[in-house]
Amino acid sequence: MREEKNKVNTRGLARRLVAEGFTLIEILIGVAIFTLFATSAYGAYASLYKSIDSVHNKTLASDLANEEFEVVKNLTYASVGTVGGTPAGLIPVSQTITRDRTIFVVTTNIKNIDDSFDGIAGGSPNDLFPADYKLVEFNISCAMCKNFT
């Protein structure tokens, strides 16, 4: 009878040892779930980094535009214009500016505007001085920046 108890205990112990370990399927499923979470976390990190870089480049471009407008504000009215353009002035049509190791190309467009308040050139009443004010536009582009508008 004592031998039968030992056999039962031995069989029960063997069953417990098998039940305590992981099977290959369980390990593979665990690795797959971990890989899924790790890949998702890395993708979120990479996306966040791209977004921060894009915002940084747009902030640099905005600051650059503000600098260019300040230059225009500090010029005399007669000097506001592009070099060799109409109206003629001191501002270059295109210039390459580097900020924080990022290269921006600034293209300037300045136009004379005829305001209808005092008449239009050739209209009724005829405006003898049609250049009432100047419209200044800056187009800033960055070839090395991703997702830059």
PDB file of C-alpha atoms in Angstrom:
ATOM      1  CA  MET A   1       0.000   0.000   0.000  1.00  0.00           C
ATOM      2  CA  ARG A   2       2.854   2.304   0.748  1.00  0.00           C
ATOM      3  CA  GLU A   3       4.258   1.775  -2.721  1.00  0.00           C
ATOM      4  CA  GLU A   4       0.950   2.843  -4.254  1.00  0.00           C
ATOM      5  CA  LYS A   5       1.045   6.137  -2.315  1.00  0.00           C
ATOM      6  CA  ASN A   6       4.523   6.862  -3.639  1.00  0.00           C
ATOM      7  CA  LYS A   7       3.389   6.234  -7.175  1.00  0.00           C
ATOM      8  CA  VAL A   8       0.487   8.583  -6.740  1.00  0.00           C
ATOM      9  CA  ASN A   9       2.706  11.249  -5.260  1.00  0.00           C
ATOM     10  CA  THR A  10       5.243  10.817  -8.012  1.00  0.00           C
ATOM     11  CA  ARG A  11       2.578  11.132 -10.669  1.00  0.00           C
ATOM     12  CA  GLY A  12       1.064  14.196  -8.974  1.00  0.00           C
ATOM     13  CA  LEU A  13       4.501  15.810  -8.680  1.00  0.00           C
ATOM     14  CA  ALA A  14       5.180  15.180 -12.338  1.00  0.00           C
ATOM     15  CA  ARG A  15       1.878  16.729 -13.274  1.00  0.00           C
ATOM     16  CA  ARG A  16       2.595  19.815 -11.168  1.00  0.00           C
ATOM     17  CA  LEU A  17       6.000  20.322 -12.757  1.00  0.00           C
ATOM     18  CA  VAL A  18       4.535  20.254 -16.241  1.00  0.00           C
ATOM     19  CA  ALA A  19       1.720  22.594 -15.268  1.00  0.00           C
ATOM     20  CA  GLU A  20       4.102  25.151 -13.739  1.00  0.00           C
ATOM     21  CA  GLY A  21       6.134  25.834 -16.918  1.00  0.00           C
ATOM     22  CA  PHE A  22       5.219  27.728 -20.116  1.00  0.00           C
ATOM     23  CA  THR A  23       4.510  26.038 -23.390  1.00  0.00           C
ATOM     24  CA  LEU A  24       6.066  27.157 -26.641  1.00  0.00           C
ATOM     25  CA  ILE A  25       2.744  28.605 -27.812  1.00  0.00           C
ATOM     26  CA  GLU A  26       2.416  30.720 -24.657  1.00  0.00           C
ATOM     27  CA  ILE A  27       5.950  32.069 -25.093  1.00  0.00           C
ATOM     28  CA  LEU A  28       5.335  32.896 -28.765  1.00  0.00           C
ATOM     29  CA  ILE A  29       2.089  34.715 -27.957  1.00  0.00           C
ATOM     30  CA  GLY A  30       3.840  36.668 -25.173  1.00  0.00           C
ATOM     31  CA  VAL A  31       6.689  37.657 -27.506  1.00  0.00           C
ATOM     32  CA  ALA A  32       4.195  38.703 -30.204  1.00  0.00           C
ATOM     33  CA  ILE A  33       2.268  40.912 -27.770  1.00  0.00           C
ATOM     34  CA  PHE A  34       5.494  42.479 -26.468  1.00  0.00           C
ATOM     35  CA  THR A  35       6.674  43.124 -30.046  1.00  0.00           C
ATOM     36  CA  LEU A  36       3.348  44.757 -30.884  1.00  0.00           C
ATOM     37  CA  PHE A  37       3.571  47.122 -27.904  1.00  0.00           C
ATOM     38  CA  ALA A  38       7.254  47.888 -28.502  1.00  0.00           C
ATOM     39  CA  THR A  39       6.625  48.672 -32.179  1.00  0.00           C
ATOM     40  CA  SER A  40       3.680  50.908 -31.286  1.00  0.00           C
ATOM     41  CA  ALA A  41       5.730  52.781 -28.697  1.00  0.00           C
ATOM     42  CA  TYR A  42       8.592  53.309 -31.146  1.00  0.00           C
ATOM     43  CA  GLY A  43       6.166  54.507 -33.847  1.00  0.00           C
ATOM     44  CA  ALA A  44       4.634  56.993 -31.432  1.00  0.00           C
ATOM     45  CA  TYR A  45       8.096  58.240 -30.456  1.00  0.00           C
ATOM     46  CA  ALA A  46       9.163  58.648 -34.103  1.00  0.00           C
ATOM     47  CA  SER A  47       5.919  60.460 -34.964  1.00  0.00           C
ATOM     48  CA  LEU A  48       6.317  62.794 -31.995  1.00  0.00           C
ATOM     49  CA  TYR A  49       9.905  63.551 -33.001  1.00  0.00           C
ATOM     50  CA  LYS A  50       8.819  64.393 -36.585  1.00  0.00           C
ATOM     51  CA  SER A  51       6.068  66.662 -35.268  1.00  0.00           C
ATOM     52  CA  ILE A  52       8.466  68.507 -32.982  1.00  0.00           C
ATOM     53  CA  ASP A  53      10.937  68.954 -35.860  1.00  0.00           C
ATOM     54  CA  SER A  54       8.182  70.266 -38.139  1.00  0.00           C
ATOM     55  CA  VAL A  55       6.971  72.758 -35.528  1.00  0.00           C
ATOM     56  CA  HIS A  56      10.555  73.883 -34.919  1.00  0.00           C
ATOM     57  CA  ASN A  57      11.097  74.564 -38.650  1.00  0.00           C
ATOM     58  CA  LYS A  58       7.809  76.447 -38.945  1.00  0.00           C
ATOM     59  CA  THR A  59       8.710  78.554 -35.908  1.00  0.00           C
ATOM     60  CA  LEU A  60      12.082  79.395 -37.460  1.00  0.00           C
ATOM     61  CA  ALA A  61      10.352  80.411 -40.699  1.00  0.00           C
ATOM     62  CA  SER A  62       7.833  82.558 -38.817  1.00  0.00           C
ATOM     63  CA  ASP A  63      10.629  84.300 -36.941  1.00  0.00           C
ATOM     64  CA  LEU A  64      12.452  84.837 -40.220  1.00  0.00           C
ATOM     65  CA  ALA A  65       9.339  86.400 -41.790  1.00  0.00           C
ATOM     66  CA  ASN A  66       8.980  88.721 -38.791  1.00  0.00           C
ATOM     67  CA  GLU A  67      12.625  89.768 -39.162  1.00  0.00           C
ATOM     68  CA  GLU A  68      12.093  90.563 -42.845  1.00  0.00           C
ATOM     69  CA  PHE A  69       8.968  92.603 -42.091  1.00  0.00           C
ATOM     70  CA  GLU A  70      10.893  94.559 -39.456  1.00  0.00           C
ATOM     71  CA  VAL A  71      13.537  95.360 -42.078  1.00  0.00           C
ATOM     72  CA  VAL A  72      10.795  96.662 -44.405  1.00  0.00           C
ATOM     73  CA  LYS A  73       9.212  98.706 -41.593  1.00  0.00           C
ATOM     74  CA  ASN A  74      12.528 100.423 -40.868  1.00  0.00           C
ATOM     75  CA  LEU A  75      13.106 101.476 -44.502  1.00  0.00           C
ATOM     76  CA  THR A  76      11.901 104.754 -45.923  1.00  0.00           C
ATOM     77  CA  TYR A  77       8.806 104.461 -48.108  1.00  0.00           C
ATOM     78  CA  ALA A  78      10.825 105.231 -51.255  1.00  0.00           C
ATOM     79  CA  SER A  79      13.292 102.433 -50.439  1.00  0.00           C
ATOM     80  CA  VAL A  80      10.604  99.752 -50.107  1.00  0.00           C
ATOM     81  CA  GLY A  81      10.904  97.742 -53.301  1.00  0.00           C
ATOM     82  CA  THR A  82      12.960  94.991 -54.859  1.00  0.00           C
ATOM     83  CA  VAL A  83      16.380  95.379 -56.425  1.00  0.00           C
ATOM     84  CA  GLY A  84      15.822  95.790 -60.174  1.00  0.00           C
ATOM     85  CA  GLY A  85      12.039  95.424 -59.803  1.00  0.00           C
ATOM     86  CA  THR A  86       8.989  97.621 -59.862  1.00  0.00           C
ATOM     87  CA  PRO A  87       8.812  99.389 -57.483  1.00  0.00           C
ATOM     88  CA  ALA A  88      12.584  99.711 -57.240  1.00  0.00           C
ATOM     89  CA  GLY A  89      14.133  99.496 -53.812  1.00  0.00           C
ATOM     90  CA  LEU A  90      16.748  97.947 -51.556  1.00  0.00           C
ATOM     91  CA  ILE A  91      15.260  94.506 -50.830  1.00  0.00           C
ATOM     92  CA  PRO A  92      16.676  91.537 -52.795  1.00  0.00           C
ATOM     93  CA  VAL A  93      14.166  89.467 -54.772  1.00  0.00           C
ATOM     94  CA  SER A  94      15.572  86.182 -53.483  1.00  0.00           C
ATOM     95  CA  GLN A  95      17.938  85.428 -50.636  1.00  0.00           C
ATOM     96  CA  THR A  96      19.182  82.319 -48.869  1.00  0.00           C
ATOM     97  CA  ILE A  97      19.224  82.569 -45.079  1.00  0.00           C
ATOM     98  CA  THR A  98      20.444  79.955 -42.602  1.00  0.00           C
ATOM     99  CA  ARG A  99      18.878  79.687 -39.158  1.00  0.00           C
ATOM    100  CA  ASP A 100      19.790  76.943 -36.689  1.00  0.00           C
ATOM    101  CA  ARG A 101      21.566  74.905 -39.408  1.00  0.00           C
ATOM    102  CA  THR A 102      18.409  75.024 -41.582  1.00  0.00           C
ATOM    103  CA  ILE A 103      18.555  76.710 -44.984  1.00  0.00           C
ATOM    104  CA  PHE A 104      15.581  78.863 -45.996  1.00  0.00           C
ATOM    105  CA  VAL A 105      15.000  80.616 -49.320  1.00  0.00           C
ATOM    106  CA  VAL A 106      13.129  83.907 -48.943  1.00  0.00           C
ATOM    107  CA  THR A 107      11.470  85.275 -52.083  1.00  0.00           C
ATOM    108  CA  THR A 108      10.151  88.829 -51.895  1.00  0.00           C
ATOM    109  CA  ASN A 109       7.299  90.259 -53.958  1.00  0.00           C
ATOM    110  CA  ILE A 110       6.381  93.947 -53.649  1.00  0.00           C
ATOM    111  CA  LYS A 111       3.545  95.575 -55.608  1.00  0.00           C
ATOM    112  CA  ASN A 112       2.139  99.065 -55.843  1.00  0.00           C
ATOM    113  CA  ILE A 113      -1.561  99.076 -55.021  1.00  0.00           C
ATOM    114  CA  ASP A 114      -4.025 101.596 -56.431  1.00  0.00           C
ATOM    115  CA  ASP A 115      -6.716 102.191 -53.808  1.00  0.00           C
ATOM    116  CA  SER A 116     -10.162 103.067 -55.149  1.00  0.00           C
ATOM    117  CA  PHE A 117     -10.692 105.581 -52.320  1.00  0.00           C
ATOM    118  CA  ASP A 118      -9.066 108.418 -54.300  1.00  0.00           C
ATOM    119  CA  GLY A 119     -10.001 107.104 -57.757  1.00  0.00           C
ATOM    120  CA  ILE A 120      -8.462 104.601 -60.132  1.00  0.00           C
ATOM    121  CA  ALA A 121      -5.817 105.358 -62.771  1.00  0.00           C
ATOM    122  CA  GLY A 122      -7.706 106.013 -66.019  1.00  0.00           C
ATOM    123  CA  GLY A 123     -11.069 105.912 -64.210  1.00  0.00           C
ATOM    124  CA  SER A 124     -13.527 108.500 -63.037  1.00  0.00           C
ATOM    125  CA  PRO A 125     -12.190 110.326 -61.082  1.00  0.00           C
ATOM    126  CA  ASN A 126      -8.783 109.810 -62.625  1.00  0.00           C
ATOM    127  CA  ASP A 127      -6.022 109.031 -60.105  1.00  0.00           C
ATOM    128  CA  LEU A 128      -2.857 110.867 -61.135  1.00  0.00           C
ATOM    129  CA  PHE A 129      -0.767 109.036 -58.490  1.00  0.00           C
ATOM    130  CA  PRO A 130      -1.939 105.394 -58.628  1.00  0.00           C
ATOM    131  CA  ALA A 131       0.711 104.013 -56.255  1.00  0.00           C
ATOM    132  CA  ASP A 132      -1.289 104.600 -53.073  1.00  0.00           C
ATOM    133  CA  TYR A 133       0.478 101.972 -50.975  1.00  0.00           C
ATOM    134  CA  LYS A 134       2.768  98.963 -51.335  1.00  0.00           C
ATOM    135  CA  LEU A 135       1.931  95.340 -50.674  1.00  0.00           C
ATOM    136  CA  VAL A 136       4.888  93.274 -49.419  1.00  0.00           C
ATOM    137  CA  GLU A 137       4.782  89.462 -49.575  1.00  0.00           C
ATOM    138  CA  PHE A 138       7.436  87.021 -48.418  1.00  0.00           C
ATOM    139  CA  ASN A 139       7.472  83.411 -49.576  1.00  0.00           C
ATOM    140  CA  ILE A 140       9.694  81.260 -47.370  1.00  0.00           C
ATOM    141  CA  SER A 141      10.622  77.771 -48.546  1.00  0.00           C
ATOM    142  CA  CYS A 142      12.834  75.058 -47.105  1.00  0.00           C
ATOM    143  CA  ALA A 143      14.017  72.269 -49.408  1.00  0.00           C
ATOM    144  CA  MET A 144      15.573  70.182 -46.637  1.00  0.00           C
ATOM    145  CA  CYS A 145      12.543  70.350 -44.320  1.00  0.00           C
ATOM    146  CA  LYS A 146       9.933  67.588 -44.365  1.00  0.00           C
ATOM    147  CA  ASN A 147       6.231  68.521 -44.303  1.00  0.00           C
ATOM    148  CA  PHE A 148       7.036  72.225 -44.611  1.00  0.00           C
ATOM    149  CA  THR A 149       4.396  74.553 -46.032  1.00  0.00           C
TER     150      THR A 149
END
